[in-house]
PDB file of C-alpha atoms in Angstrom:
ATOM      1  CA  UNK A   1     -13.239 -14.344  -9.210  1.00 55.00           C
ATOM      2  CA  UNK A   2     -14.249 -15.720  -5.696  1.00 63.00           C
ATOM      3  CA  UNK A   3     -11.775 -15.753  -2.731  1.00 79.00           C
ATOM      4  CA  UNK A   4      -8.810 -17.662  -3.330  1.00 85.00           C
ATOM      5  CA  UNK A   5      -8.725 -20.858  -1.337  1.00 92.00           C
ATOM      6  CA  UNK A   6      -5.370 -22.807   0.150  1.00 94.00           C
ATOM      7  CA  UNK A   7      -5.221 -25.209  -2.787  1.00 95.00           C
ATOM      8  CA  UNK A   8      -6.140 -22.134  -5.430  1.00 93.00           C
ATOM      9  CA  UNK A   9      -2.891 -20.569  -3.713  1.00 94.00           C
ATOM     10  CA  UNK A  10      -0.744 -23.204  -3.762  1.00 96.00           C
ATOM     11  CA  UNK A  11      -1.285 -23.864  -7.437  1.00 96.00           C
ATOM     12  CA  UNK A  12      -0.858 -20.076  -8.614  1.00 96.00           C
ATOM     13  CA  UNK A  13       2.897 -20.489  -6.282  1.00 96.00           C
ATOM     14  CA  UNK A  14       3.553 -23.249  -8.972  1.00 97.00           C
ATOM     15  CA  UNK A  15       2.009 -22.068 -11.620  1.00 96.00           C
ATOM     16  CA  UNK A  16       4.235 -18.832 -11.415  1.00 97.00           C
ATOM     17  CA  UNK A  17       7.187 -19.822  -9.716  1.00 96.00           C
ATOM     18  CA  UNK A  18       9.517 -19.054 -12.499  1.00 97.00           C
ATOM     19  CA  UNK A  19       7.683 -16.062 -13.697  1.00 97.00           C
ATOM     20  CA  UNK A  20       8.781 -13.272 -14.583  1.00 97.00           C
ATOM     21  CA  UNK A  21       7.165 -10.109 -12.460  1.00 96.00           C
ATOM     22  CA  UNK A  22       5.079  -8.469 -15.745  1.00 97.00           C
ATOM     23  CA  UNK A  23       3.449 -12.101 -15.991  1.00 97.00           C
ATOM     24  CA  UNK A  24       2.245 -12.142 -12.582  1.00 96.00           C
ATOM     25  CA  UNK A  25       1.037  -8.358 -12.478  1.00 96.00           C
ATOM     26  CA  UNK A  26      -0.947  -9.940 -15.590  1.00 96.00           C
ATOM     27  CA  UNK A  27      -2.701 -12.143 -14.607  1.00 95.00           C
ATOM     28  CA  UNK A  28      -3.670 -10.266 -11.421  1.00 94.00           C
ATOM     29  CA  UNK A  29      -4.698  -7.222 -13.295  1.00 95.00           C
ATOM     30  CA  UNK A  30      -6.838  -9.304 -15.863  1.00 93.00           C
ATOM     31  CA  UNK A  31      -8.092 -11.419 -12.946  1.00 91.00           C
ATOM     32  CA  UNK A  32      -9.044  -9.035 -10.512  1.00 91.00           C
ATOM     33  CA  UNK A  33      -8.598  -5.309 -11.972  1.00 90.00           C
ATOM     34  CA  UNK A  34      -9.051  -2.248  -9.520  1.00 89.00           C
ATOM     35  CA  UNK A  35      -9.316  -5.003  -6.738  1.00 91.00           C
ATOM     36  CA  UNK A  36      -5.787  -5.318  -6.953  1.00 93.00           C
ATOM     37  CA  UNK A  37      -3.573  -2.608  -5.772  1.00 95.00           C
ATOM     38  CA  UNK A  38       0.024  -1.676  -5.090  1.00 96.00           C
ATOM     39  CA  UNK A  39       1.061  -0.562  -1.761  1.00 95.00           C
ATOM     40  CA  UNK A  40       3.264   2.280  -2.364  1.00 91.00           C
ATOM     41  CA  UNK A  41       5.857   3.536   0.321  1.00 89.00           C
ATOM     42  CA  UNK A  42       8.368   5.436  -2.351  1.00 87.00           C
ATOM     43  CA  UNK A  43      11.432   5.092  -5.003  1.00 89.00           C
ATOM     44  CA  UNK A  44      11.419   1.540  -4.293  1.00 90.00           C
ATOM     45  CA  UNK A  45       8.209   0.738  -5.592  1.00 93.00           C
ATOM     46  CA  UNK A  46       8.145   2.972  -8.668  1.00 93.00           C
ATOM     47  CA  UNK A  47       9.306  -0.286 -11.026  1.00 94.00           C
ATOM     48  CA  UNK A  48       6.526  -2.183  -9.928  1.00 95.00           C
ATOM     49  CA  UNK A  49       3.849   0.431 -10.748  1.00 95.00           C
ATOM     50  CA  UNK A  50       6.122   1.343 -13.658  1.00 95.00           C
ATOM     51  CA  UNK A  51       5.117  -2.386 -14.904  1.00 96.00           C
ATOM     52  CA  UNK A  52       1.789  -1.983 -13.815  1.00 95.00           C
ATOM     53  CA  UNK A  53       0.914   0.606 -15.460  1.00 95.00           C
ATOM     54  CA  UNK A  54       2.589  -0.622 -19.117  1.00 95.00           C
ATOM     55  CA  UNK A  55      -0.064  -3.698 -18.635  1.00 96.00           C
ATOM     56  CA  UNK A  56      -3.302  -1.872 -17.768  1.00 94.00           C
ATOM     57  CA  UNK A  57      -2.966   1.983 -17.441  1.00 91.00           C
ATOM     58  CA  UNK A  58      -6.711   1.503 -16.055  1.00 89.00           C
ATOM     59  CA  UNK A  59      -5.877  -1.219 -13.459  1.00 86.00           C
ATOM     60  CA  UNK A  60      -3.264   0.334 -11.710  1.00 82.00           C
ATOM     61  CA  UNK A  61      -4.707   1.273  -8.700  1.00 91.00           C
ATOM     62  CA  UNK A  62      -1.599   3.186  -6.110  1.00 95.00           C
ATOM     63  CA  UNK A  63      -2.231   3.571  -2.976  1.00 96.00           C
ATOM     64  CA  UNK A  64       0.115   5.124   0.075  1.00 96.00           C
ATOM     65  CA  UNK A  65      -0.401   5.549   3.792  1.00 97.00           C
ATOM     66  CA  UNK A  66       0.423   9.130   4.956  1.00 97.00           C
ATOM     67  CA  UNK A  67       0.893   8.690   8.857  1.00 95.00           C
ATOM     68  CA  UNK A  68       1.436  12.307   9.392  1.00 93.00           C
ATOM     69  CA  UNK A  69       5.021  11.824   9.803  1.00 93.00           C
ATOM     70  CA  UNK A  70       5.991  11.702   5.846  1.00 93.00           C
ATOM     71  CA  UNK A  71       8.948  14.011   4.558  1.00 93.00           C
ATOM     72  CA  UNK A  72       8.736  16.534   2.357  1.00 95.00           C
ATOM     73  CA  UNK A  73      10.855  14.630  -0.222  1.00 94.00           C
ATOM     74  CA  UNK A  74       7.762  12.061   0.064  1.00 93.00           C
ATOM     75  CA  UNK A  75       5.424  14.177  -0.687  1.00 94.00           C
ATOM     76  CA  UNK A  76       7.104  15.456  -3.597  1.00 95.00           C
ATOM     77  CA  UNK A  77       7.708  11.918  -5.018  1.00 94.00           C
ATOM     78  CA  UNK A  78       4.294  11.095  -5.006  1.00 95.00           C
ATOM     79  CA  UNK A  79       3.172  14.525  -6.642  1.00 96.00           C
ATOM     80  CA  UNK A  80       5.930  13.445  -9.448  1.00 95.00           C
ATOM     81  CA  UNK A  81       4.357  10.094 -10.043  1.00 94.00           C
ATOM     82  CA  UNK A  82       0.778  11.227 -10.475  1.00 94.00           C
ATOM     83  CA  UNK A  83       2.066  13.344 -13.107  1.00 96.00           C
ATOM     84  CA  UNK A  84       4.122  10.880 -14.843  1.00 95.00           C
ATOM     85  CA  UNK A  85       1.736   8.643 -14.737  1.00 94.00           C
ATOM     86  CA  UNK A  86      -1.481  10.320 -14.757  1.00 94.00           C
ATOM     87  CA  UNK A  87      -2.677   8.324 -12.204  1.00 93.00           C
ATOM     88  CA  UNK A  88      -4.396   9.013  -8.762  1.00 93.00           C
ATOM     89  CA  UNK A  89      -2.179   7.646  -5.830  1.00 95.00           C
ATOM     90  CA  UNK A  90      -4.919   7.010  -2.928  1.00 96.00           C
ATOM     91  CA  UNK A  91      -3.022   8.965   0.035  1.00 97.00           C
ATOM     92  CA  UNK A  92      -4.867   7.278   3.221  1.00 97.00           C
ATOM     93  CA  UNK A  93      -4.648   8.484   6.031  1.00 98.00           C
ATOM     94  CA  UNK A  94      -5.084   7.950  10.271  1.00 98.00           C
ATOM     95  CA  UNK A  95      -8.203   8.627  11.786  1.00 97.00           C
ATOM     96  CA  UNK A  96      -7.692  12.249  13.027  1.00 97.00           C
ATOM     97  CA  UNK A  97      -9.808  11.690  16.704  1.00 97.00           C
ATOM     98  CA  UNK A  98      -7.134   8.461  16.980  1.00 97.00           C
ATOM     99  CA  UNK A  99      -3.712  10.706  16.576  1.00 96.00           C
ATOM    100  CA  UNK A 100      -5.310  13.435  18.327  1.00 96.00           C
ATOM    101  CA  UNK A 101      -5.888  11.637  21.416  1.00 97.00           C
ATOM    102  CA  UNK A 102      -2.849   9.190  21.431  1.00 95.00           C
ATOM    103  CA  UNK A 103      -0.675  12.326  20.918  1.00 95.00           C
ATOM    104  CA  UNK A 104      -2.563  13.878  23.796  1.00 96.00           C
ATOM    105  CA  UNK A 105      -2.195  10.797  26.084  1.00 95.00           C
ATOM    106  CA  UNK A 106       1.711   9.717  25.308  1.00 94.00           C
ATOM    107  CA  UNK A 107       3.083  12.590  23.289  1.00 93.00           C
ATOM    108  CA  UNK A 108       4.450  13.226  19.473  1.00 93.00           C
ATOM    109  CA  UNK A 109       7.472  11.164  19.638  1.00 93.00           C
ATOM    110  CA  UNK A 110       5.625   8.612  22.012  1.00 91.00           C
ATOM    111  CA  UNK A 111       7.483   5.633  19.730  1.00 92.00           C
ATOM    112  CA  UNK A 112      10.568   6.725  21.357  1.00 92.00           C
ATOM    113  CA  UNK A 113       9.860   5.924  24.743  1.00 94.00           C
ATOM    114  CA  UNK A 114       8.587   2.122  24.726  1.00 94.00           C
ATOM    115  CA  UNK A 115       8.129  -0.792  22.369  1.00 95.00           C
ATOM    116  CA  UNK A 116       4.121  -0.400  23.520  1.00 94.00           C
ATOM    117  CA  UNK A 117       3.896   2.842  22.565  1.00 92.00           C
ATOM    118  CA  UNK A 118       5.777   1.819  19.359  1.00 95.00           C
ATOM    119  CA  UNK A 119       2.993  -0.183  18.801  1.00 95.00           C
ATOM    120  CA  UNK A 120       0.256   1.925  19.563  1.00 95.00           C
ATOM    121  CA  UNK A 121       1.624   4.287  17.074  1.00 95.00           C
ATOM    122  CA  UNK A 122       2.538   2.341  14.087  1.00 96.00           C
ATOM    123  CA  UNK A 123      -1.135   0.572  15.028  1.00 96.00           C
ATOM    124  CA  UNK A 124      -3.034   4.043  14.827  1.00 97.00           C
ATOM    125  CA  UNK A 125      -0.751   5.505  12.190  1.00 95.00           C
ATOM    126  CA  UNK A 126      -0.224   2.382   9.735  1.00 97.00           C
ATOM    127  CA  UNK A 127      -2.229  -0.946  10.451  1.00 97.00           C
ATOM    128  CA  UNK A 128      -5.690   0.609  10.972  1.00 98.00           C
ATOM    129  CA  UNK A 129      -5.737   3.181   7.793  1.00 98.00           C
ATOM    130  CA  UNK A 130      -3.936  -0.019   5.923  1.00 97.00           C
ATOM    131  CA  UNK A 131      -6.835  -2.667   6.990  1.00 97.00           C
ATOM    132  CA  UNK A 132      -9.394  -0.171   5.799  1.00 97.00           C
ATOM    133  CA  UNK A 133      -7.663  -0.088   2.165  1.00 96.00           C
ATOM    134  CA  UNK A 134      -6.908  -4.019   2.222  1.00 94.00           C
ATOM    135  CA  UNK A 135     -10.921  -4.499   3.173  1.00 94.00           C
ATOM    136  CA  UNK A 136     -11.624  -2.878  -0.771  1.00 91.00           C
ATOM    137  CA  UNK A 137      -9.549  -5.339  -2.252  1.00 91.00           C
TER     138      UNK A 137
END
């Protein structure tokens, strides 16, 4: 299918307004396949791939950004879903050279110290490895 334009938009809100969630995974799975993905940040988001999955086992393309500051109990979650569901979770992660040298510059915990370095962080850590995923689909 060819990019979605404003009008194509507003008609799929209609169209699915009242829908129930497996409907709309549907007909984004049949539509667009592996160019559709779920962005997966933990527990939370385990019904929606659970769904995803019971459509189009194929289809159900996981991915999660790993910022370098995950939890252990993270890690373990996503181990458990890629054997529950036999599926590969794309882990993505920061360009190395980026967290080396911010860390270098402002420090670990940098976010602690100033909404700008807040930024700089989550934009190294989260926004860049996210636009690079969101470019393949």
């Amino acid at each position: 299918m060819a990019r979605l334009t404003q009008d194509d938009v507003a008609e799929l809100n209609r169209r699915f307004e009242k829908a129930e969630p497996q409907e709309v995974l549907r007909w984004a799975l049949s539509t667009f396949g592996r160019q559709v993905a779920l962005a997966w940040s933990g527990a939370e988001d385990v019904a929606v791939l659970d769904m995803m999955h019971r459509i189009d086992p194929r289809a159900a393309r996981v991915f999660t950004l790993d910022t370098g500051r995950l939890n252990p109990e993270t890690y373990a979650l996503i181990d458990e879903v890629r054997a529950k569901y036999k599926i590969e979770v794309e882990v993505v992660f920061p360009e190395a050279a980026a967290v080396e040298k911010m860390v270098r510059e402002r420090g670990v915990n940098l976010f602690y110290q100033s909404l700008e370095n807040r930024k700089e962080c989550c934009g190294v850590r989260k926004v860049e490895p996210l636009n690079r995923v969101l470019k393949t689909l």
